[in-house]
mmCIF file of C-alpha atoms in Angstrom:
data_model
loop_
_atom_site.group_PDB
_atom_site.id
_atom_site.type_symbol
_atom_site.label_atom_id
_atom_site.label_comp_id
_atom_site.label_asym_id
_atom_site.label_seq_id
_atom_site.Cartn_x
_atom_site.Cartn_y
_atom_site.Cartn_z
ATOM 1 C CA UNK A 4 0.453 -0.144 -0.056
ATOM 2 C CA UNK A 5 2.848 2.561 0.556
ATOM 3 C CA UNK A 6 4.486 2.094 -2.121
ATOM 4 C CA UNK A 7 1.421 2.451 -4.506
ATOM 5 C CA UNK A 8 0.480 6.081 -2.270
ATOM 6 C CA UNK A 9 3.775 6.610 -3.552
ATOM 7 C CA UNK A 10 4.103 5.652 -6.634
ATOM 8 C CA UNK A 11 0.759 7.368 -7.814
ATOM 9 C CA UNK A 12 1.551 10.630 -7.195
ATOM 10 C CA UNK A 13 5.093 10.428 -9.124
ATOM 11 C CA UNK A 14 3.054 8.848 -12.034
ATOM 12 C CA UNK A 15 -0.146 12.135 -12.341
ATOM 13 C CA UNK A 16 2.704 14.762 -12.282
ATOM 14 C CA UNK A 17 3.531 12.499 -15.597
ATOM 15 C CA UNK A 18 1.301 12.913 -17.160
ATOM 16 C CA UNK A 19 0.455 15.823 -16.505
ATOM 17 C CA UNK A 20 3.798 17.166 -17.295
ATOM 18 C CA UNK A 21 3.252 15.597 -20.882
ATOM 19 C CA UNK A 22 0.583 17.692 -21.390
ATOM 20 C CA UNK A 23 3.990 20.397 -20.981
ATOM 21 C CA UNK A 24 1.255 22.985 -18.750
ATOM 22 C CA UNK A 25 2.963 25.993 -18.986
ATOM 23 C CA UNK A 26 3.286 25.510 -22.780
ATOM 24 C CA UNK A 27 -0.733 24.998 -22.882
ATOM 25 C CA UNK A 28 -1.345 28.232 -20.793
ATOM 26 C CA UNK A 29 0.812 30.495 -23.095
ATOM 27 C CA UNK A 30 -1.132 29.016 -25.386
ATOM 28 C CA UNK A 31 -4.534 29.729 -24.184
ATOM 29 C CA UNK A 32 -2.840 33.947 -22.738
ATOM 30 C CA UNK A 33 -2.049 34.374 -26.201
ATOM 31 C CA UNK A 34 -5.009 33.472 -27.790
ATOM 32 C CA UNK A 35 -7.061 35.197 -24.598
ATOM 33 C CA UNK A 36 -4.491 37.939 -24.786
ATOM 34 C CA UNK A 37 -4.729 38.810 -28.639
ATOM 35 C CA UNK A 38 -8.548 38.509 -28.608
ATOM 36 C CA UNK A 39 -8.768 41.186 -25.685
ATOM 37 C CA UNK A 40 -6.525 43.421 -27.157
ATOM 38 C CA UNK A 41 -7.367 43.268 -30.545
ATOM 39 C CA UNK A 42 -11.205 42.520 -31.614
ATOM 40 C CA UNK A 43 -12.340 45.758 -29.968
ATOM 41 C CA UNK A 44 -13.692 47.900 -32.735
ATOM 42 C CA UNK A 45 -17.304 46.443 -31.966
ATOM 43 C CA UNK A 46 -18.438 49.703 -32.476
ATOM 44 C CA UNK A 47 -17.632 50.301 -36.323
ATOM 45 C CA UNK A 48 -17.732 46.008 -36.552
ATOM 46 C CA UNK A 49 -20.220 44.073 -35.109
ATOM 47 C CA UNK A 50 -19.333 40.388 -36.492
ATOM 48 C CA UNK A 51 -17.459 39.312 -33.786
ATOM 49 C CA UNK A 52 -19.045 35.193 -33.841
ATOM 50 C CA UNK A 53 -16.455 34.488 -29.863
ATOM 51 C CA UNK A 54 -16.897 37.016 -27.989
ATOM 52 C CA UNK A 55 -18.523 35.887 -25.283
ATOM 53 C CA UNK A 56 -19.410 32.345 -23.947
ATOM 54 C CA UNK A 57 -17.466 30.562 -26.839
ATOM 55 C CA UNK A 58 -14.233 32.518 -26.830
ATOM 56 C CA UNK A 59 -13.514 29.967 -23.674
ATOM 57 C CA UNK A 60 -13.639 26.532 -24.824
ATOM 58 C CA UNK A 61 -12.941 27.970 -27.681
ATOM 59 C CA UNK A 62 -8.999 28.682 -26.847
ATOM 60 C CA UNK A 63 -9.764 25.379 -24.853
ATOM 61 C CA UNK A 64 -8.986 23.490 -28.516
ATOM 62 C CA UNK A 65 -6.396 25.331 -28.950
ATOM 63 C CA UNK A 66 -5.314 23.884 -25.825
ATOM 64 C CA UNK A 67 -6.175 20.681 -26.344
ATOM 65 C CA UNK A 68 -4.755 20.004 -29.985
ATOM 66 C CA UNK A 69 -1.270 21.326 -29.042
ATOM 67 C CA UNK A 70 -1.820 18.547 -25.745
ATOM 68 C CA UNK A 71 -2.634 16.148 -28.387
ATOM 69 C CA UNK A 72 -0.070 17.123 -30.263
ATOM 70 C CA UNK A 73 2.439 16.451 -27.440
ATOM 71 C CA UNK A 74 1.308 13.478 -26.630
ATOM 72 C CA UNK A 75 1.586 11.663 -29.442
ATOM 73 C CA UNK A 76 5.028 13.401 -30.449
ATOM 74 C CA UNK A 77 6.126 11.285 -26.634
ATOM 75 C CA UNK A 78 4.534 8.252 -27.825
ATOM 76 C CA UNK A 79 6.504 7.656 -31.231
ATOM 77 C CA UNK A 80 9.441 9.000 -30.008
ATOM 78 C CA UNK A 81 9.506 6.749 -26.865
ATOM 79 C CA UNK A 82 13.115 5.015 -26.962
ATOM 80 C CA UNK A 83 14.892 7.989 -28.431
ATOM 81 C CA UNK A 84 13.576 9.875 -25.075
ATOM 82 C CA UNK A 85 15.206 7.521 -22.971
ATOM 83 C CA UNK A 86 18.317 7.401 -24.727
ATOM 84 C CA UNK A 87 18.347 11.181 -24.567
ATOM 85 C CA UNK A 88 17.952 11.284 -20.893
ATOM 86 C CA UNK A 89 14.241 13.037 -21.159
ATOM 87 C CA UNK A 90 12.913 13.463 -17.605
ATOM 88 C CA UNK A 91 9.584 11.966 -16.149
ATOM 89 C CA UNK A 92 8.450 10.093 -19.043
ATOM 90 C CA UNK A 93 6.113 7.716 -18.947
ATOM 91 C CA UNK A 94 6.743 3.858 -17.959
ATOM 92 C CA UNK A 95 4.705 2.332 -20.328
ATOM 93 C CA UNK A 96 3.730 4.214 -23.604
ATOM 94 C CA UNK A 97 0.861 2.905 -24.554
ATOM 95 C CA UNK A 98 -0.578 5.223 -22.048
ATOM 96 C CA UNK A 99 -0.162 7.654 -23.962
ATOM 97 C CA UNK A 100 -2.372 6.378 -27.090
ATOM 98 C CA UNK A 101 -5.627 5.900 -24.224
ATOM 99 C CA UNK A 102 -5.146 9.695 -22.869
ATOM 100 C CA UNK A 103 -4.396 11.625 -26.732
ATOM 101 C CA UNK A 104 -7.327 9.272 -27.364
ATOM 102 C CA UNK A 105 -9.949 10.549 -25.067
ATOM 103 C CA UNK A 106 -8.662 14.198 -25.774
ATOM 104 C CA UNK A 107 -9.009 14.116 -28.833
ATOM 105 C CA UNK A 108 -12.558 13.196 -28.908
ATOM 106 C CA UNK A 109 -12.875 15.914 -26.747
ATOM 107 C CA UNK A 110 -11.650 18.231 -28.339
ATOM 108 C CA UNK A 111 -13.398 17.069 -31.515
ATOM 109 C CA UNK A 112 -17.314 16.793 -29.216
ATOM 110 C CA UNK A 113 -16.599 20.287 -28.381
ATOM 111 C CA UNK A 114 -15.440 22.258 -31.625
ATOM 112 C CA UNK A 115 -17.723 20.991 -33.643
ATOM 113 C CA UNK A 116 -20.318 22.827 -30.691
ATOM 114 C CA UNK A 117 -18.623 26.233 -31.170
ATOM 115 C CA UNK A 118 -18.909 25.484 -34.906
ATOM 116 C CA UNK A 119 -22.666 24.605 -34.410
ATOM 117 C CA UNK A 120 -22.989 28.006 -32.617
ATOM 118 C CA UNK A 121 -21.177 29.839 -34.845
ATOM 119 C CA UNK A 122 -24.036 28.130 -37.536
ATOM 120 C CA UNK A 123 -20.693 26.800 -40.210
ATOM 121 C CA UNK A 124 -20.166 22.978 -39.327
ATOM 122 C CA UNK A 125 -16.963 22.524 -41.440
ATOM 123 C CA UNK A 126 -15.428 25.325 -39.082
ATOM 124 C CA UNK A 127 -14.892 21.355 -37.044
ATOM 125 C CA UNK A 128 -12.666 20.501 -39.270
ATOM 126 C CA UNK A 129 -10.167 22.875 -38.783
ATOM 127 C CA UNK A 130 -9.480 20.292 -35.678
ATOM 128 C CA UNK A 131 -9.433 17.360 -37.450
ATOM 129 C CA UNK A 132 -7.171 19.135 -39.783
ATOM 130 C CA UNK A 133 -4.856 20.480 -37.469
ATOM 131 C CA UNK A 134 -4.622 17.267 -35.328
ATOM 132 C CA UNK A 135 -4.245 14.900 -38.628
ATOM 133 C CA UNK A 136 -1.011 17.102 -39.049
ATOM 134 C CA UNK A 137 0.517 16.813 -35.742
ATOM 135 C CA UNK A 138 -0.039 13.393 -36.042
ATOM 136 C CA UNK A 139 2.065 13.373 -39.527
ATOM 137 C CA UNK A 140 4.745 15.301 -38.329
ATOM 138 C CA UNK A 141 5.067 13.169 -34.984
ATOM 139 C CA UNK A 142 4.794 8.928 -37.697
ATOM 140 C CA UNK A 143 6.638 10.500 -40.555
ATOM 141 C CA UNK A 144 7.300 14.163 -41.217
ATOM 142 C CA UNK A 145 9.255 14.797 -37.847
ATOM 143 C CA UNK A 146 12.339 12.785 -39.559
ATOM 144 C CA UNK A 147 11.487 14.722 -43.068
ATOM 145 C CA UNK A 148 14.789 17.137 -42.164
ATOM 146 C CA UNK A 149 13.198 21.575 -42.309
ATOM 147 C CA UNK A 150 9.877 20.337 -42.803
ATOM 148 C CA UNK A 151 9.351 18.641 -39.671
ATOM 149 C CA UNK A 152 10.138 21.743 -38.249
ATOM 150 C CA UNK A 153 8.354 24.212 -41.041
ATOM 151 C CA UNK A 154 5.831 22.063 -39.763
ATOM 152 C CA UNK A 155 5.348 22.786 -35.900
ATOM 153 C CA UNK A 156 6.236 26.086 -36.686
ATOM 154 C CA UNK A 157 3.179 27.188 -38.743
ATOM 155 C CA UNK A 158 1.497 25.464 -35.328
ATOM 156 C CA UNK A 159 2.938 28.295 -33.546
ATOM 157 C CA UNK A 160 0.585 30.732 -36.354
ATOM 158 C CA UNK A 161 -1.914 28.972 -36.292
ATOM 159 C CA UNK A 162 -2.158 30.073 -32.984
ATOM 160 C CA UNK A 163 -3.163 33.126 -33.931
ATOM 161 C CA UNK A 164 -4.599 32.881 -37.298
ATOM 162 C CA UNK A 165 -7.183 30.524 -35.971
ATOM 163 C CA UNK A 166 -8.556 33.676 -34.494
ATOM 164 C CA UNK A 167 -8.035 35.329 -37.285
ATOM 165 C CA UNK A 168 -10.086 32.550 -39.708
ATOM 166 C CA UNK A 169 -13.081 32.764 -36.773
ATOM 167 C CA UNK A 170 -13.352 35.896 -37.383
ATOM 168 C CA UNK A 171 -13.293 36.741 -40.904
ATOM 169 C CA UNK A 172 -15.808 38.520 -41.101
ATOM 170 C CA UNK A 173 -14.395 41.188 -38.441
ATOM 171 C CA UNK A 174 -11.064 41.145 -40.187
ATOM 172 C CA UNK A 175 -13.342 41.994 -43.778
ATOM 173 C CA UNK A 176 -15.404 44.925 -42.122
ATOM 174 C CA UNK A 177 -11.914 46.339 -40.783
ATOM 175 C CA UNK A 178 -10.558 46.859 -43.101
ATOM 176 C CA UNK A 179 -14.093 47.895 -45.387
ATOM 177 C CA UNK A 180 -14.062 50.575 -42.821
ATOM 178 C CA UNK A 181 -11.160 52.211 -43.907
ATOM 179 C CA UNK A 182 -9.565 52.532 -39.628
ATOM 180 C CA UNK A 183 -6.261 53.647 -39.918
ATOM 181 C CA UNK A 184 -5.232 52.446 -35.844
ATOM 182 C CA UNK A 185 -8.015 49.531 -36.582
ATOM 183 C CA UNK A 186 -5.908 48.124 -39.575
ATOM 184 C CA UNK A 187 -2.947 48.875 -37.819
ATOM 185 C CA UNK A 188 -4.117 46.666 -35.470
ATOM 186 C CA UNK A 189 -4.943 43.393 -37.702
ATOM 187 C CA UNK A 190 -2.065 44.117 -39.488
ATOM 188 C CA UNK A 191 0.190 43.869 -36.306
ATOM 189 C CA UNK A 192 -1.671 40.074 -35.968
ATOM 190 C CA UNK A 193 -1.037 38.773 -39.130
ATOM 191 C CA UNK A 194 3.198 39.706 -38.000
ATOM 192 C CA UNK A 195 3.139 38.157 -35.029
ATOM 193 C CA UNK A 196 2.238 35.573 -36.584
ATOM 194 C CA UNK A 197 4.968 35.299 -38.740
ATOM 195 C CA UNK A 198 7.575 36.641 -36.137
ATOM 196 C CA UNK A 199 6.319 33.388 -34.104
ATOM 197 C CA UNK A 200 6.753 31.539 -36.692
ATOM 198 C CA UNK A 201 10.263 32.086 -37.044
ATOM 199 C CA UNK A 202 10.837 32.111 -34.037
ATOM 200 C CA UNK A 203 9.960 28.635 -33.425
ATOM 201 C CA UNK A 204 11.555 27.354 -36.197
ATOM 202 C CA UNK A 205 15.104 28.831 -35.173
ATOM 203 C CA UNK A 206 13.959 26.610 -31.626
ATOM 204 C CA UNK A 207 12.908 23.674 -33.812
ATOM 205 C CA UNK A 208 16.598 24.011 -35.585
ATOM 206 C CA UNK A 209 18.355 24.458 -32.253
ATOM 207 C CA UNK A 210 15.788 21.474 -30.109
ATOM 208 C CA UNK A 211 17.940 18.581 -32.641
ATOM 209 C CA UNK A 212 20.629 20.080 -32.295
ATOM 210 C CA UNK A 213 19.960 19.748 -27.989
ATOM 211 C CA UNK A 214 18.610 15.771 -29.336
ATOM 212 C CA UNK A 215 22.052 14.800 -31.996
ATOM 213 C CA UNK A 216 23.483 12.434 -29.918
ATOM 214 C CA UNK A 217 20.137 10.410 -28.845
ATOM 215 C CA UNK A 218 19.059 10.818 -32.865
ATOM 216 C CA UNK A 219 22.464 8.926 -34.941
ATOM 217 C CA UNK A 220 21.800 6.802 -32.214
ATOM 218 C CA UNK A 221 18.017 5.772 -33.487
ATOM 219 C CA UNK A 222 18.415 7.442 -36.579
ATOM 220 C CA UNK A 223 16.301 9.805 -37.080
ATOM 221 C CA UNK A 224 16.909 12.401 -40.217
ATOM 222 C CA UNK A 225 16.772 15.787 -39.218
ATOM 223 C CA UNK A 226 19.542 18.525 -40.827
ATOM 224 C CA UNK A 227 21.970 18.798 -37.279
ATOM 225 C CA UNK A 228 22.308 14.306 -37.858
ATOM 226 C CA UNK A 229 22.536 14.733 -41.507
ATOM 227 C CA UNK A 230 24.226 17.743 -42.025
ATOM 228 C CA UNK A 231 25.686 18.641 -38.978
ATOM 229 C CA UNK A 232 25.709 21.379 -36.060
ATOM 230 C CA UNK A 233 28.020 24.288 -38.544
ATOM 231 C CA UNK A 234 25.383 24.233 -41.264
ATOM 232 C CA UNK A 235 21.916 23.872 -38.992
ATOM 233 C CA UNK A 236 23.752 27.084 -37.035
ATOM 234 C CA UNK A 237 23.220 28.288 -40.445
ATOM 235 C CA UNK A 238 19.656 27.500 -40.789
ATOM 236 C CA UNK A 239 19.015 28.902 -37.267
ATOM 237 C CA UNK A 240 21.177 32.008 -37.274
ATOM 238 C CA UNK A 241 19.518 33.465 -41.353
ATOM 239 C CA UNK A 242 15.785 32.935 -39.389
ATOM 240 C CA UNK A 243 16.382 34.804 -36.098
ATOM 241 C CA UNK A 244 17.903 37.867 -38.448
ATOM 242 C CA UNK A 245 15.462 37.374 -40.854
ATOM 243 C CA UNK A 246 13.234 38.127 -37.745
ATOM 244 C CA UNK A 247 15.097 40.956 -36.577
ATOM 245 C CA UNK A 248 14.789 42.446 -39.951
ATOM 246 C CA UNK A 249 11.128 41.655 -39.835
ATOM 247 C CA UNK A 250 10.725 43.033 -36.015
ATOM 248 C CA UNK A 251 13.061 46.592 -37.173
ATOM 249 C CA UNK A 252 10.468 46.241 -40.136
ATOM 250 C CA UNK A 253 6.725 46.910 -38.295
ATOM 251 C CA UNK A 254 9.132 49.530 -35.171
ATOM 252 C CA UNK A 255 9.702 51.426 -38.138
ATOM 253 C CA UNK A 256 5.945 51.315 -39.057
ATOM 254 C CA UNK A 257 5.051 51.560 -35.226
ATOM 255 C CA UNK A 258 7.254 55.039 -35.703
ATOM 256 C CA UNK A 259 4.481 57.557 -37.538
ATOM 257 C CA UNK A 260 1.983 56.059 -34.934
ATOM 258 C CA UNK A 261 3.675 56.921 -31.712
ATOM 259 C CA UNK A 262 5.510 59.119 -29.933
ATOM 260 C CA UNK A 263 9.398 58.757 -30.502
ATOM 261 C CA UNK A 264 10.271 58.392 -27.101
ATOM 262 C CA UNK A 265 7.914 55.117 -26.269
ATOM 263 C CA UNK A 266 10.345 53.704 -29.194
ATOM 264 C CA UNK A 267 12.740 52.472 -27.269
ATOM 265 C CA UNK A 268 10.754 49.242 -25.646
ATOM 266 C CA UNK A 269 10.149 47.738 -28.141
ATOM 267 C CA UNK A 270 14.185 47.515 -29.889
ATOM 268 C CA UNK A 271 14.499 45.699 -25.726
ATOM 269 C CA UNK A 272 11.709 43.878 -26.017
ATOM 270 C CA UNK A 273 11.765 42.722 -29.553
ATOM 271 C CA UNK A 274 15.502 43.247 -30.663
ATOM 272 C CA UNK A 275 17.944 42.448 -27.731
ATOM 273 C CA UNK A 276 17.021 39.684 -26.828
ATOM 274 C CA UNK A 277 17.159 37.751 -30.344
ATOM 275 C CA UNK A 278 20.473 39.667 -30.907
ATOM 276 C CA UNK A 279 21.063 37.640 -27.562
ATOM 277 C CA UNK A 280 19.963 34.478 -28.822
ATOM 278 C CA UNK A 281 22.374 34.551 -32.203
ATOM 279 C CA UNK A 282 25.181 35.587 -29.735
ATOM 280 C CA UNK A 283 25.041 32.833 -27.612
ATOM 281 C CA UNK A 284 23.836 30.706 -30.276
ATOM 282 C CA UNK A 285 27.040 30.987 -32.474
ATOM 283 C CA UNK A 286 28.979 29.911 -29.261
ATOM 284 C CA UNK A 287 26.792 26.538 -28.698
ATOM 285 C CA UNK A 288 28.943 23.968 -28.460
ATOM 286 C CA UNK A 289 27.007 21.122 -26.247
ATOM 287 C CA UNK A 290 23.785 19.876 -25.733
ATOM 288 C CA UNK A 291 23.294 22.701 -21.696
ATOM 289 C CA UNK A 292 24.357 25.352 -24.835
ATOM 290 C CA UNK A 293 21.423 24.666 -27.150
ATOM 291 C CA UNK A 294 18.841 23.982 -24.013
ATOM 292 C CA UNK A 295 19.753 27.039 -22.757
ATOM 293 C CA UNK A 296 19.194 28.932 -26.948
ATOM 294 C CA UNK A 297 15.710 26.728 -26.674
ATOM 295 C CA UNK A 298 14.513 28.241 -23.616
ATOM 296 C CA UNK A 299 15.881 31.246 -24.741
ATOM 297 C CA UNK A 300 14.053 32.108 -28.331
ATOM 298 C CA UNK A 301 10.857 30.797 -25.858
ATOM 299 C CA UNK A 302 11.172 33.682 -23.659
ATOM 300 C CA UNK A 303 11.677 35.925 -27.323
ATOM 301 C CA UNK A 304 8.614 34.852 -27.921
ATOM 302 C CA UNK A 305 6.717 36.294 -24.623
ATOM 303 C CA UNK A 306 8.277 38.780 -24.937
ATOM 304 C CA UNK A 307 7.418 39.552 -28.164
ATOM 305 C CA UNK A 308 3.737 38.637 -27.336
ATOM 306 C CA UNK A 309 3.929 41.351 -24.034
ATOM 307 C CA UNK A 310 5.903 44.155 -27.194
ATOM 308 C CA UNK A 311 3.389 43.550 -29.820
ATOM 309 C CA UNK A 312 0.395 43.500 -26.548
ATOM 310 C CA UNK A 313 1.558 47.259 -24.907
ATOM 311 C CA UNK A 314 0.803 48.438 -28.393
ATOM 312 C CA UNK A 315 -2.122 48.480 -29.189
ATOM 313 C CA UNK A 316 -3.428 51.096 -30.488
#
């Protein structure tokens, strides 16, 4: 009995960790913050379908898509994660599948209900398609260099762009109304989705370099195992350079809409952290270095969200 009592909370915590709860909270918070700050022009465009009781269930379905993606990825990566000495793995990979299908069905039911409430049942197909792509990624596409990285990075953009898809009538109305500030806010949403994509893409390549030892033993084909650390670093750095340029262009456009004294903050929140990440990446050599760089890339994305939220016009 004592051994059961000791093992049960440990197992429960491992199951909880397999959901990546912090990542899920970031996803949920991102959607909630963007919706509350950017979808605000009800006076000129009263077409907000998710406003009110549908918003939180909608965010929950996005979090369930991500959770299912993590679970099915852990199932297919079970042996590789043991070699890479990943912490908090469940002892039986079948458990991942059981939880995966439970959450998959739950998410579909909620997404179908939301779609019916909005009068467009075809919107539920987005949930099915997103899960299908993440399943294919974990089972096959993850081992295709760069393509697998791109798919994961697209999901980072998907978290934001799915709001645009579900509120397309509102977006169309804003652009037809010809309000400069409202247009800038919508363009900022699109910009952040691109920003999130390239930060995620750099981070995914960094994670490949972090896991290169285990991936080689498992014969997993990633950019790091095929082309080596040096070329992988070059690609990750290239995407960071592009993102720094993209961030600079957004700040340049912002400069014409706010006081010059307010421009220093987005430089500190957007540009500087990416430059620091780029500098650390060039010096990274061992697994722990790449692990720190991966965490720093997450910080860059979070600071980007804070910056874009603060400068909602």
